XYZ file of C-alpha atoms in Angstrom:
785
model
C -13.380 -37.223 -15.403
C -12.117 -35.169 -17.332
C -9.381 -32.405 -16.260
C -9.130 -29.609 -18.118
C -5.580 -29.348 -18.654
C -4.459 -28.754 -22.443
C -7.125 -26.836 -23.578
C -9.613 -24.404 -21.877
C -13.445 -25.455 -22.855
C -13.723 -23.497 -26.336
C -10.837 -25.733 -27.057
C -8.431 -22.832 -27.188
C -5.145 -23.110 -25.625
C -5.277 -22.203 -22.315
C -2.911 -19.403 -21.173
C -3.516 -20.067 -17.463
C -0.468 -20.863 -15.144
C 1.339 -23.881 -16.026
C -0.153 -27.570 -15.353
C 1.391 -28.950 -12.328
C 2.359 -32.205 -12.300
C 0.945 -34.794 -9.833
C 3.052 -35.687 -7.586
C 3.990 -32.480 -6.652
C 1.122 -32.254 -4.156
C -0.494 -34.657 -1.452
C -1.214 -37.335 -3.260
C -5.370 -36.204 -2.429
C -7.440 -35.733 -5.910
C -10.884 -33.972 -5.560
C -13.463 -33.592 -8.557
C -15.617 -30.535 -8.860
C -18.464 -29.671 -10.599
C -19.290 -25.976 -11.746
C -22.584 -23.876 -12.179
C -22.629 -24.783 -16.172
C -24.145 -26.656 -18.057
C -21.733 -29.975 -17.894
C -22.877 -33.837 -16.955
C -19.243 -34.722 -16.039
C -17.105 -33.592 -13.119
C -13.469 -31.914 -12.962
C -10.798 -33.241 -11.603
C -8.250 -31.160 -9.365
C -4.713 -31.724 -7.441
C -5.715 -30.666 -3.755
C -2.210 -29.408 -2.325
C -0.641 -29.876 0.957
C -2.117 -27.151 2.840
C -5.800 -27.992 2.171
C -5.356 -31.646 2.998
C -8.032 -31.854 5.566
C -10.031 -29.052 4.322
C -11.212 -29.728 0.990
C -14.631 -32.254 1.399
C -17.263 -33.758 -0.357
C -20.224 -31.152 0.212
C -18.126 -27.977 0.664
C -17.416 -25.322 -2.101
C -13.856 -24.789 -3.080
C -11.973 -22.157 -5.945
C -10.386 -24.206 -8.912
C -9.221 -22.562 -12.124
C -11.524 -22.904 -14.981
C -12.696 -22.229 -18.448
C -11.380 -19.496 -20.562
C -7.675 -17.838 -19.085
C -8.249 -20.642 -15.452
C -9.849 -17.736 -14.008
C -10.566 -18.501 -10.542
C -14.413 -20.390 -9.964
C -16.110 -21.721 -7.355
C -17.604 -25.345 -7.752
C -19.135 -27.476 -5.199
C -16.675 -30.919 -4.360
C -18.105 -33.805 -5.392
C -15.332 -36.851 -4.494
C -12.353 -36.889 -2.908
C -9.894 -39.884 -4.227
C -6.318 -41.131 -4.011
C -6.974 -42.986 -7.008
C -4.161 -41.168 -9.898
C -6.387 -39.740 -12.975
C -5.312 -41.151 -15.948
C -3.819 -37.775 -17.093
C -0.666 -36.407 -14.390
C -1.014 -32.803 -15.073
C -3.981 -31.465 -13.795
C -4.612 -28.204 -11.880
C -4.484 -27.501 -8.236
C -7.706 -26.650 -6.354
C -7.276 -22.511 -5.346
C -8.824 -22.375 -2.044
C -11.767 -23.854 0.038
C -14.652 -21.669 0.612
C -16.432 -23.473 3.027
C -15.582 -24.350 6.533
C -18.237 -27.185 6.763
C -20.294 -28.678 4.214
C -23.239 -27.054 3.101
C -24.623 -30.734 1.560
C -24.892 -34.115 3.056
C -24.303 -37.324 1.678
C -28.045 -37.580 1.421
C -28.584 -33.969 -0.531
C -25.605 -35.132 -2.963
C -27.197 -38.741 -3.706
C -31.078 -36.685 -4.396
C -29.317 -33.279 -6.133
C -27.182 -36.275 -8.125
C -30.443 -37.455 -9.252
C -31.962 -34.364 -10.650
C -29.109 -33.860 -12.536
C -29.828 -36.930 -14.396
C -33.421 -36.827 -14.820
C -33.784 -33.201 -15.145
C -30.841 -33.000 -17.997
C -28.643 -30.258 -16.340
C -25.466 -30.081 -14.538
C -24.930 -31.210 -11.106
C -23.392 -27.885 -10.550
C -26.179 -26.068 -11.957
C -28.802 -27.823 -9.277
C -26.138 -27.528 -6.113
C -26.039 -24.086 -7.119
C -29.565 -23.779 -6.764
C -30.491 -25.766 -3.490
C -27.891 -23.945 -1.695
C -29.409 -20.411 -1.541
C -27.642 -17.878 -1.835
C -27.607 -16.565 1.593
C -25.927 -19.901 2.994
C -23.419 -20.097 -0.142
C -22.328 -15.410 0.698
C -22.481 -16.626 4.722
C -25.745 -13.721 4.918
C -26.257 -13.308 8.379
C -23.184 -14.086 9.562
C -19.948 -12.118 11.286
C -16.655 -14.173 11.759
C -16.379 -13.618 15.299
C -12.918 -13.938 17.581
C -12.840 -16.317 20.661
C -10.887 -16.840 23.506
C -10.776 -19.897 25.745
C -8.439 -20.736 28.784
C -5.318 -22.668 28.228
C -4.858 -26.358 29.511
C -2.836 -26.436 32.573
C -0.366 -28.921 30.573
C 0.304 -26.563 28.300
C 0.770 -22.967 30.506
C 3.548 -21.533 30.032
C 6.420 -21.910 33.497
C 7.078 -20.365 35.142
C 3.239 -18.715 35.094
C 3.055 -14.744 34.153
C 2.386 -11.968 36.176
C -0.832 -10.772 35.189
C -2.089 -7.505 35.964
C -5.413 -6.759 37.971
C -7.382 -6.512 35.521
C -6.100 -9.261 33.470
C -6.635 -11.464 36.170
C -10.254 -10.208 36.655
C -10.817 -11.279 32.891
C -9.426 -14.415 33.051
C -11.750 -15.615 36.085
C -14.260 -13.877 34.461
C -14.162 -16.538 31.981
C -13.012 -19.527 34.340
C -16.525 -18.685 35.919
C -18.410 -18.646 32.943
C -17.276 -22.409 31.833
C -17.185 -22.080 28.364
C -15.364 -19.513 25.649
C -16.385 -15.988 24.901
C -15.988 -13.322 22.356
C -13.387 -11.020 23.342
C -15.224 -7.968 22.979
C -17.796 -10.178 24.870
C -15.508 -10.920 27.943
C -14.108 -7.022 27.675
C -17.026 -5.944 28.916
C -17.957 -8.462 31.125
C -14.609 -7.734 33.086
C -15.475 -3.999 32.330
C -11.613 -4.048 31.026
C -10.582 -2.898 27.410
C -9.960 -5.470 25.043
C -5.964 -4.872 24.868
C -6.177 -6.628 28.760
C -7.383 -10.147 27.422
C -5.572 -9.431 24.307
C -2.282 -9.539 26.347
C -3.390 -12.704 28.634
C -2.836 -14.014 24.668
C 0.104 -12.962 24.373
C 0.964 -14.359 27.939
C -0.294 -17.874 27.182
C -2.748 -17.799 29.481
C -6.132 -17.282 27.193
C -5.499 -18.385 23.663
C -8.109 -17.085 20.229
C -9.255 -18.607 17.999
C -11.970 -17.454 15.013
C -15.595 -18.417 14.178
C -18.455 -17.750 12.228
C -21.751 -16.620 14.279
C -24.956 -15.542 13.732
C -24.742 -11.278 13.342
C -26.176 -9.552 16.026
C -28.978 -8.294 13.007
C -30.100 -12.124 12.032
C -30.236 -12.822 15.791
C -32.923 -10.375 16.466
C -34.683 -10.697 13.262
C -34.731 -14.552 13.706
C -38.130 -15.880 15.287
C -37.508 -16.968 18.710
C -38.944 -21.093 18.805
C -39.228 -20.916 22.461
C -41.729 -17.954 22.557
C -44.602 -19.231 23.962
C -46.819 -17.087 21.825
C -45.028 -18.002 18.500
C -45.588 -21.456 19.198
C -48.946 -21.402 20.796
C -51.176 -23.837 20.282
C -54.137 -22.648 17.371
C -56.254 -25.552 17.732
C -56.857 -28.393 20.628
C -55.206 -31.365 19.583
C -58.067 -33.792 21.112
C -60.001 -33.638 18.048
C -62.157 -36.362 17.662
C -61.526 -37.827 14.457
C -64.221 -39.178 11.793
C -64.530 -42.635 10.946
C -62.648 -42.328 7.580
C -59.836 -39.831 9.325
C -59.231 -43.024 11.690
C -58.896 -45.325 8.843
C -56.274 -43.042 7.627
C -54.336 -42.432 10.767
C -54.406 -46.069 11.898
C -52.869 -46.967 8.084
C -50.175 -44.243 8.513
C -49.419 -44.771 12.019
C -48.891 -48.261 11.514
C -45.812 -47.463 9.138
C -44.520 -44.480 11.579
C -43.980 -46.810 13.516
C -42.059 -49.566 11.001
C -39.994 -47.344 9.364
C -39.651 -47.286 5.969
C -40.547 -46.121 2.626
C -43.700 -45.974 2.155
C -45.494 -43.127 -0.633
C -49.462 -41.997 0.528
C -52.013 -39.862 -1.105
C -54.913 -38.633 0.668
C -57.171 -37.283 -1.334
C -60.014 -35.678 1.058
C -62.695 -33.147 0.201
C -62.158 -30.032 1.050
C -62.462 -29.629 4.605
C -62.543 -33.508 5.251
C -59.673 -32.538 8.143
C -56.687 -33.600 5.449
C -54.758 -30.896 8.087
C -55.399 -32.855 11.349
C -54.008 -36.052 9.823
C -50.767 -34.363 8.695
C -50.234 -32.855 12.443
C -50.489 -36.782 14.157
C -48.210 -37.791 11.508
C -45.838 -34.830 12.056
C -46.605 -35.470 16.595
C -45.422 -38.650 15.730
C -42.239 -37.995 13.748
C -41.235 -35.996 16.199
C -41.808 -37.695 19.306
C -39.286 -40.268 17.597
C -37.141 -37.350 17.717
C -36.628 -36.716 13.919
C -38.058 -34.000 11.598
C -40.553 -33.541 8.874
C -40.766 -31.407 5.831
C -44.311 -29.702 4.919
C -44.348 -28.794 1.514
C -47.378 -26.316 1.044
C -47.634 -23.845 -2.741
C -46.588 -20.368 -1.983
C -49.703 -18.818 -2.131
C -51.119 -20.914 0.393
C -48.067 -19.850 3.080
C -50.834 -17.847 5.189
C -50.481 -17.027 8.883
C -53.915 -19.335 9.160
C -52.056 -21.960 8.051
C -49.043 -21.519 9.685
C -50.807 -20.902 13.508
C -52.009 -24.894 12.318
C -48.937 -25.970 12.422
C -46.880 -23.983 15.377
C -47.514 -25.564 19.292
C -48.680 -28.860 18.139
C -45.286 -29.587 15.812
C -42.065 -28.715 18.007
C -39.863 -25.590 16.586
C -40.912 -24.841 13.478
C -38.634 -23.115 10.456
C -41.126 -21.247 7.439
C -39.512 -21.001 4.421
C -40.997 -18.794 1.371
C -40.291 -16.459 -1.456
C -40.511 -13.193 0.612
C -37.231 -13.663 2.793
C -34.001 -12.348 3.040
C -31.166 -13.583 2.457
C -29.669 -13.113 6.017
C -33.221 -14.937 7.047
C -33.172 -17.636 4.637
C -29.174 -18.390 5.236
C -30.520 -18.426 9.386
C -33.273 -21.105 8.786
C -30.457 -22.644 6.546
C -28.243 -22.843 9.682
C -30.841 -23.457 12.729
C -32.085 -26.610 10.126
C -28.695 -28.138 9.466
C -27.680 -27.746 13.229
C -30.693 -29.678 14.489
C -32.759 -26.566 15.807
C -35.610 -27.261 14.247
C -37.978 -29.884 14.306
C -40.707 -29.157 11.457
C -39.458 -27.822 8.375
C -42.729 -25.181 6.335
C -42.448 -24.048 3.173
C -42.730 -23.741 -0.634
C -41.096 -25.736 -2.959
C -37.958 -25.007 -2.280
C -37.939 -26.230 1.365
C -37.615 -29.605 -0.462
C -33.707 -29.727 0.050
C -34.289 -28.553 3.682
C -30.389 -29.706 5.090
C -32.635 -31.413 7.774
C -30.345 -33.940 10.423
C -32.204 -37.349 10.555
C -35.497 -36.797 8.220
C -38.450 -39.032 9.417
C -41.381 -37.451 7.157
C -42.349 -35.666 4.308
C -45.963 -34.454 3.926
C -46.868 -32.655 0.459
C -50.033 -30.000 1.353
C -52.224 -29.717 -2.493
C -49.674 -31.761 -4.293
C -51.308 -30.805 -6.936
C -50.114 -27.426 -7.661
C -48.533 -26.213 -10.292
C -46.637 -23.604 -7.988
C -44.659 -26.895 -6.848
C -42.575 -26.738 -10.725
C -39.906 -25.083 -11.114
C -39.704 -23.250 -14.492
C -35.681 -22.072 -14.871
C -32.298 -24.707 -14.210
C -32.938 -26.927 -12.931
C -36.649 -27.409 -13.826
C -38.093 -29.818 -11.444
C -40.940 -30.553 -9.764
C -40.755 -30.108 -5.895
C -43.539 -33.385 -5.322
C -41.276 -35.759 -7.192
C -38.025 -34.506 -5.920
C -39.683 -35.141 -2.640
C -41.036 -38.240 -3.257
C -37.393 -39.693 -4.896
C -36.099 -38.472 -1.802
C -38.393 -39.732 0.432
C -37.328 -43.342 -0.896
C -33.025 -41.912 -1.574
C -33.742 -41.700 2.703
C -36.340 -44.638 3.786
C -39.113 -42.802 4.777
C -42.494 -42.284 4.045
C -44.070 -39.501 2.604
C -47.693 -37.985 2.348
C -49.348 -36.278 -0.734
C -52.539 -35.017 0.242
C -55.129 -32.863 -1.818
C -59.032 -32.364 -2.724
C -58.219 -33.141 -6.352
C -54.992 -35.114 -6.494
C -52.830 -34.502 -10.367
C -53.626 -37.560 -12.561
C -49.829 -37.915 -12.075
C -50.575 -39.035 -8.951
C -53.737 -40.393 -9.194
C -52.888 -43.069 -11.808
C -49.633 -43.827 -9.274
C -52.237 -44.946 -6.739
C -54.331 -46.788 -9.162
C -51.418 -49.367 -10.502
C -50.062 -52.143 -8.312
C -46.935 -51.295 -6.124
C -47.402 -47.503 -6.633
C -48.963 -45.104 -3.665
C -51.356 -46.157 -1.197
C -54.288 -44.335 -2.001
C -56.522 -43.054 1.347
C -60.192 -42.191 1.481
C -61.406 -38.731 3.361
C -64.785 -38.763 0.931
C -66.948 -36.409 3.731
C -66.415 -33.396 5.533
C -65.122 -33.250 8.906
C -68.681 -32.833 11.734
C -70.965 -34.565 8.826
C -70.974 -30.993 7.587
C -72.038 -31.238 4.003
C -70.879 -29.708 1.274
C -72.318 -27.014 -0.444
C -74.740 -26.681 -3.220
C -73.447 -25.859 -6.722
C -75.181 -24.077 -9.010
C -74.124 -23.308 -12.504
C -74.702 -20.254 -14.473
C -75.152 -20.198 -18.349
C -73.957 -16.856 -19.182
C -75.619 -17.497 -22.771
C -79.014 -16.783 -21.884
C -78.620 -14.738 -18.301
C -80.679 -11.450 -19.478
C -78.311 -8.362 -20.909
C -78.069 -4.945 -20.664
C -78.427 -3.240 -23.927
C -74.939 -1.069 -24.897
C -73.653 -2.379 -21.421
C -71.612 -5.769 -20.477
C -71.819 -6.340 -16.756
C -69.264 -9.210 -14.691
C -72.101 -9.749 -12.618
C -75.484 -11.372 -13.653
C -78.310 -11.162 -11.965
C -78.631 -14.461 -10.939
C -75.509 -14.077 -9.328
C -76.203 -10.170 -7.840
C -79.440 -11.916 -6.847
C -77.187 -14.629 -4.993
C -75.077 -12.037 -3.329
C -78.141 -9.559 -2.183
C -79.195 -12.404 -0.387
C -75.759 -13.876 0.951
C -75.377 -9.956 2.475
C -78.819 -9.501 3.614
C -78.289 -13.072 6.234
C -74.808 -11.135 7.741
C -72.719 -13.886 5.230
C -69.867 -12.934 3.787
C -69.003 -13.158 0.095
C -65.660 -14.274 -1.849
C -65.904 -13.907 -5.714
C -62.535 -15.226 -7.724
C -61.781 -14.060 -11.359
C -58.577 -15.206 -12.179
C -56.968 -12.508 -14.528
C -55.603 -9.265 -13.448
C -55.535 -5.553 -13.956
C -58.870 -3.574 -15.288
C -58.942 -4.046 -19.357
C -57.826 -7.771 -20.705
C -57.107 -6.311 -23.991
C -57.449 -2.834 -25.574
C -58.276 -2.619 -29.237
C -59.111 0.100 -32.393
C -62.668 -0.497 -33.402
C -62.012 1.324 -37.063
C -59.212 -0.647 -38.166
C -58.852 -3.384 -35.057
C -55.238 -2.476 -33.804
C -54.379 -4.619 -30.544
C -52.491 -3.069 -28.504
C -49.477 -5.660 -27.664
C -46.382 -5.715 -25.731
C -43.494 -3.975 -27.837
C -41.258 -7.501 -26.556
C -44.737 -10.243 -26.925
C -46.857 -11.600 -28.957
C -49.062 -11.199 -26.077
C -52.231 -8.782 -25.775
C -51.517 -5.841 -22.800
C -53.439 -5.179 -20.017
C -54.805 -2.028 -18.921
C -54.968 -1.261 -15.260
C -56.484 1.985 -13.883
C -54.790 2.238 -10.877
C -50.987 3.148 -12.111
C -53.134 4.182 -15.864
C -50.683 1.870 -17.521
C -50.424 -0.319 -20.383
C -48.862 -3.621 -18.554
C -47.507 -6.978 -19.861
C -48.031 -9.661 -18.006
C -44.962 -11.561 -18.846
C -42.593 -9.256 -19.145
C -43.299 -6.707 -17.255
C -43.505 -3.750 -20.225
C -45.315 -0.461 -19.751
C -46.844 2.068 -21.586
C -48.877 4.899 -21.596
C -52.886 4.244 -22.549
C -53.318 5.222 -25.972
C -55.621 8.041 -26.609
C -55.866 7.370 -30.101
C -55.153 4.503 -32.247
C -51.020 4.386 -32.975
C -51.854 2.165 -36.679
C -54.964 4.716 -37.859
C -55.195 7.621 -35.767
C -59.005 7.256 -34.599
C -59.712 8.134 -31.241
C -62.801 5.309 -30.729
C -59.953 2.933 -28.387
C -62.254 0.229 -26.756
C -61.265 -1.030 -23.206
C -62.843 -4.348 -23.690
C -62.383 -7.605 -20.982
C -62.094 -8.172 -17.649
C -59.619 -8.471 -14.784
C -60.854 -8.264 -10.692
C -60.034 -4.241 -11.336
C -63.140 -3.849 -13.411
C -64.621 -6.528 -11.258
C -64.225 -4.338 -7.783
C -65.593 -0.984 -9.603
C -68.277 -2.780 -10.300
C -69.184 -4.390 -6.682
C -68.282 -1.062 -5.622
C -71.227 0.396 -7.699
C -73.747 -2.151 -7.425
C -73.252 -2.562 -3.861
C -72.172 0.664 -2.279
C -72.993 -0.116 1.262
C -70.761 -2.915 1.978
C -66.923 -2.975 1.923
C -64.926 -5.157 -0.969
C -62.322 -5.696 -1.458
C -59.492 -6.866 -3.823
C -56.570 -9.804 -2.947
C -54.074 -10.031 -6.299
C -50.779 -9.594 -6.774
C -51.043 -5.923 -7.881
C -52.868 -5.106 -4.455
C -50.682 -7.229 -1.879
C -47.654 -5.849 -2.487
C -46.617 -4.559 1.212
C -44.944 -6.731 3.487
C -48.474 -7.808 5.574
C -50.911 -6.482 3.687
C -51.985 -10.193 2.872
C -52.591 -10.701 6.368
C -53.907 -8.040 7.249
C -57.378 -8.119 4.291
C -57.299 -11.697 5.946
C -57.335 -10.860 9.034
C -60.014 -7.500 8.715
C -62.508 -10.372 6.359
C -61.988 -13.120 9.461
C -63.515 -10.340 11.433
C -66.245 -8.897 9.293
C -65.297 -5.698 8.251
C -65.302 -7.008 4.950
C -67.802 -8.138 3.494
C -67.161 -9.096 -0.308
C -63.438 -10.636 -1.315
C -62.525 -9.859 -4.905
C -59.591 -11.790 -5.818
C -57.521 -13.897 -8.332
C -56.568 -17.962 -7.525
C -54.808 -16.582 -3.964
C -58.391 -16.441 -2.758
C -58.991 -20.185 -3.291
C -56.745 -22.096 -1.062
C -55.462 -22.715 2.028
C -59.007 -20.224 3.675
C -61.396 -21.519 6.347
C -63.592 -18.728 6.550
C -67.015 -19.948 8.565
C -68.991 -17.154 7.909
C -68.554 -16.885 3.802
C -71.819 -18.190 2.523
C -71.325 -17.794 -0.999
C -68.375 -18.039 -3.230
C -69.096 -16.996 -7.013
C -66.778 -18.012 -10.282
C -67.099 -14.627 -12.553
C -65.970 -16.800 -15.413
C -64.749 -20.519 -14.862
C -63.868 -20.249 -19.111
C -60.647 -18.404 -18.267
C -58.085 -21.140 -18.585
C -60.317 -23.349 -19.902
C -59.393 -23.228 -23.296
C -55.884 -22.424 -23.522
C -53.399 -24.758 -25.964
C -52.431 -27.198 -23.005
C -53.444 -30.693 -22.669
C -53.818 -29.510 -18.487
C -56.228 -26.967 -19.148
C -59.167 -29.047 -18.138
C -57.425 -30.657 -15.138
C -56.192 -27.075 -14.083
C -60.139 -25.297 -14.612
C -61.603 -28.705 -12.483
C -59.336 -28.088 -9.862
C -59.342 -23.993 -9.684
C -63.541 -24.942 -9.293
C -63.464 -27.567 -6.831
C -60.470 -25.530 -4.741
C -62.770 -21.958 -4.866
C -65.929 -24.570 -3.950
C -64.516 -25.725 -1.186
C -63.919 -22.349 0.589
C -67.936 -21.830 1.593
C -70.048 -24.638 3.786
C -67.415 -24.259 6.635
C -69.756 -22.794 9.092
C -72.961 -23.320 10.453
C -75.013 -21.765 8.505
C -73.986 -23.303 5.295
C -72.784 -22.403 1.885
C -73.371 -22.321 -1.816
C -71.320 -21.620 -4.964
C -72.608 -19.994 -7.754
C -69.805 -20.628 -10.842
C -70.818 -18.765 -14.340
C -69.544 -19.661 -17.746
C -70.227 -19.994 -21.580
C -69.441 -23.789 -21.087
C -71.877 -25.337 -18.933
C -71.961 -28.861 -20.524
C -68.071 -29.372 -19.990
C -66.741 -32.499 -18.544
C -64.810 -30.313 -15.860
C -67.917 -27.898 -15.263
C -70.695 -30.283 -14.878
C -68.583 -32.658 -12.457
C -66.867 -29.821 -10.716
C -70.631 -28.855 -9.730
C -70.970 -32.665 -7.886
C -67.702 -32.517 -6.614
C -67.336 -35.721 -8.505
C -63.423 -35.692 -8.914
C -63.505 -39.716 -9.440
C -65.487 -38.991 -12.252
C -63.517 -36.300 -13.944
C -60.115 -37.856 -13.098
C -61.498 -41.172 -15.439
C -62.231 -39.196 -17.963
C -59.857 -37.007 -18.271
C -57.284 -39.794 -18.258
C -59.379 -41.551 -20.604
C -58.617 -39.173 -22.522
C -54.893 -38.770 -21.709
C -54.330 -42.169 -22.176
C -55.665 -41.775 -25.908
C -53.440 -38.793 -27.202
C -50.321 -40.164 -25.410
C -49.989 -37.906 -22.507
C -48.801 -38.142 -19.147
C -49.047 -39.633 -16.884
C -49.351 -42.966 -19.695
C -46.273 -41.398 -21.041
C -43.361 -39.530 -20.333
C -43.006 -36.260 -22.137
C -39.770 -33.897 -22.464
C -40.226 -30.181 -24.322
C -37.213 -28.235 -26.080
C -37.759 -24.496 -26.739
C -34.797 -23.045 -29.140
C -34.898 -19.207 -28.880
C -33.386 -16.462 -30.392
C -33.909 -12.639 -31.095
C -33.472 -13.231 -34.913
C -36.438 -15.609 -36.242
C -34.256 -16.966 -38.879
C -31.634 -18.454 -36.863
C -33.794 -20.257 -34.175
C -35.585 -21.521 -37.451
C -32.382 -22.876 -38.745
C -30.903 -24.447 -35.493
C -34.443 -25.682 -34.459
C -34.295 -27.550 -37.904
C -31.193 -29.241 -37.367
C -31.959 -30.354 -34.068
C -34.812 -31.807 -35.630
C -32.439 -33.853 -37.906
C -30.340 -34.550 -34.314
C -33.616 -36.139 -33.232
C -34.305 -38.905 -35.753
C -30.673 -39.945 -35.971
C -31.108 -40.694 -32.585
C -34.640 -42.167 -32.628
C -33.265 -44.211 -35.083
C -30.273 -45.472 -33.526
C -31.981 -45.863 -29.573
C -31.859 -48.782 -28.184
C -28.262 -49.720 -29.129
C -24.924 -48.345 -30.449
C -24.684 -50.867 -33.108
C -24.290 -48.978 -36.725
C -26.957 -50.886 -38.088
C -30.452 -48.986 -37.335
C -32.440 -50.497 -34.570
C -35.697 -49.525 -34.055
C -37.621 -48.032 -31.092
C -39.494 -49.706 -28.690
C -41.677 -48.763 -27.411
C -41.687 -45.973 -30.028
C -40.583 -42.642 -29.234
C -42.563 -40.075 -30.551
C -41.369 -36.221 -31.751
C -43.231 -33.510 -32.542
C -42.413 -30.461 -33.893
C -40.403 -27.902 -34.517
C -43.399 -25.820 -34.354
C -44.094 -22.313 -33.565
C -44.597 -22.075 -29.571
C -48.195 -20.773 -28.614
C -46.667 -17.635 -27.651
C -44.541 -17.546 -30.326
C -41.913 -14.183 -28.918
C -41.299 -13.398 -25.442
C -39.402 -11.279 -23.915
C -37.961 -10.581 -27.128
C -37.350 -14.243 -28.461
C -38.660 -16.126 -31.189
C -39.854 -19.228 -30.260
C -39.295 -23.017 -31.297
C -40.249 -25.613 -29.942
C -40.665 -29.544 -29.283
C -42.362 -32.087 -27.887
C -41.168 -36.003 -27.312
C -42.973 -38.896 -26.271
C -42.372 -42.082 -25.094
C -43.577 -45.263 -22.185
C -40.385 -45.625 -21.590
C -38.410 -43.319 -19.035
C -34.978 -44.768 -20.227
C -35.212 -44.281 -23.983
C -36.673 -40.755 -23.774
C -33.845 -39.905 -21.818
C -30.781 -41.567 -23.788
C -32.475 -40.421 -26.737
C -32.743 -36.591 -25.070
C -28.993 -37.104 -23.852
C -27.998 -38.040 -27.731
C -29.108 -35.277 -28.927
C -27.638 -32.722 -25.937
C -24.458 -34.422 -27.051
C -24.002 -32.721 -30.733
C -26.484 -29.465 -29.675
C -23.916 -27.028 -30.556
C -26.166 -23.655 -31.587
C -24.615 -20.733 -32.884
C -24.200 -17.841 -30.515
C -27.378 -15.615 -30.032
C -29.205 -18.870 -29.749
C -30.228 -20.461 -26.763
C -32.325 -24.060 -25.987
C -33.733 -25.509 -22.784
C -34.822 -28.936 -22.169
C -38.074 -29.449 -19.919
C -38.628 -33.102 -18.856
C -42.215 -33.606 -17.266
C -43.024 -30.057 -18.319
C -46.497 -27.654 -16.790
C -45.862 -24.897 -18.702
C -46.515 -25.567 -22.825
C -47.283 -22.180 -24.101
């Protein structure tokens, strides 16, 4: 380990306090990692007064960087081994009373730093929520307790009647009390209790406790209403469910690492398998982590877990720091048996983890797009492996990476639920070829005549309708027909979307807004056209065509207020809303038996993006939204509008045939050397100056070529890479300018993960971007734009 002794991070004279010989301290040394992109720790001396306080998993402050500024970092090792360099700096102070990260999470975060090529300190900083780091929702409280008999003063001092009453009350309670609480219970002032401390009859200490506000906001795990059963646990499994549950139950009884991939069509009863597994693990006195996409964290989903799974903590992005910190402390304290949450819940500090469950394991939202750029599914698999426990990953449309893992020897165990519960049929799916639908001259409608007729039939039969359009806003682009000018964001190479409700043109990436044009800013003509289709325009069309029915829109524009999501779903479930229009947030995790028609307004929205996963994502979205209907006695149907009806992802989604789709898409991936057959990493160079970004990208290209030439050994002679490593780029990103940064990217691919990482580490070791230029590394990227 390297100690920052003679120079700072910039190689300049430190300028801080003089380093002190190690022998002036306790003889203990601590390795500290900071929230910086370094692949190593820094060694510091432990002063005598901090011995016993410094520990692995705790944060400390230590002099670091230019000027030796006191900087917080995580302690990752304490040792009595004297470093090679004797002049090292001391730790300034210990921040935490207790370790924030246990041994299991230390190993997991170390693996993440190595695999995702970022600093260990960066991972630890991201894993521990801000509310925990800042002790949000807590306060320092002063407690008092009786002095043991053998330590009482002799002779005993005299006490006043008020002091005697306070002393008697404390002894009656039988446990320490807050000083102020004891004063209130004894009906005396705090000075009376403090007098007992001065006389040596009581002793006081401070301890951090939940604040009164945090305690009021925390859900009561023992509240029978909060944990009321959502459904009976006495559910009879069908043959396929029973077969899957038998294999899982055997593994749960035997213990040990075992990954399951539960592939079940929508409505096949995957959740019941999850619940039985969770109940079994909770009975063993262990805890469970359940990961679900943020979009699926609906009260309807959570009710399925409450009541059958012990005390449940729910972690999502809308929690305050105090709420998140409170949950973390409750989980770490063993007060929670089941943690249900989105991506970051994979790091829940459980004390005795017995199972991890991932619902909708294919979901793209499990991938984090900022450092550390981890995928929660892959991290969960590694956590299960490190803690030697089973993991269940479920989906109606598994990711092709997981599907391939289940196919190979020694990979995941595949469990199949090919039919719906209660023998309900899958909904009939009809593909509407928009190229041949009748058109109204001079007008363009989102709803084709065929879909409109089907909607009228469903509504007449007292059914409900869901319409999916994965585009927000009213018009998705605004242009001038005279000169061709398109309204674009001033910061990004993206067209602005017109939002009629807020009367603004909005960039959906950086959020920049401007007023709608009255005249073309390029040629001055007034004939501005607002074209393209978003959910806002779709809702307007529905309300015009179906005035007798209530239509509600669900997208990130309308679901901004707390509780708005649940209010709309409750109204839809109660039949107060007949037509629900929305983006992908209506496609997952919802179960409404009276929905008899689902319409996909434009299946082509994401199909033609320059991304090798575009077909897979389109198939998944179509299959998921199709699963929202046909769940009741009335049955249901799905209508898909598209201009590409012959595309395999459309035709096979219409047949509910994931297996054939996976076979075709995997063959395509293998031909082009894409995951899961080869590992993939993406590097992005960006700068507000295009020339600076381009020049550094060229430098990185040269570094890549040299690293690839020598990968596999340290011999001065060139060693050919085996298996070969493929480098694409540098090239402009598909969206060249984002948030005022010009961007170039590389793709690096290899069958061998170790060699891929070796090349990347070699390049990163010599990469020195000039001022104003940044670069980022994304291992297993999901965003290729």
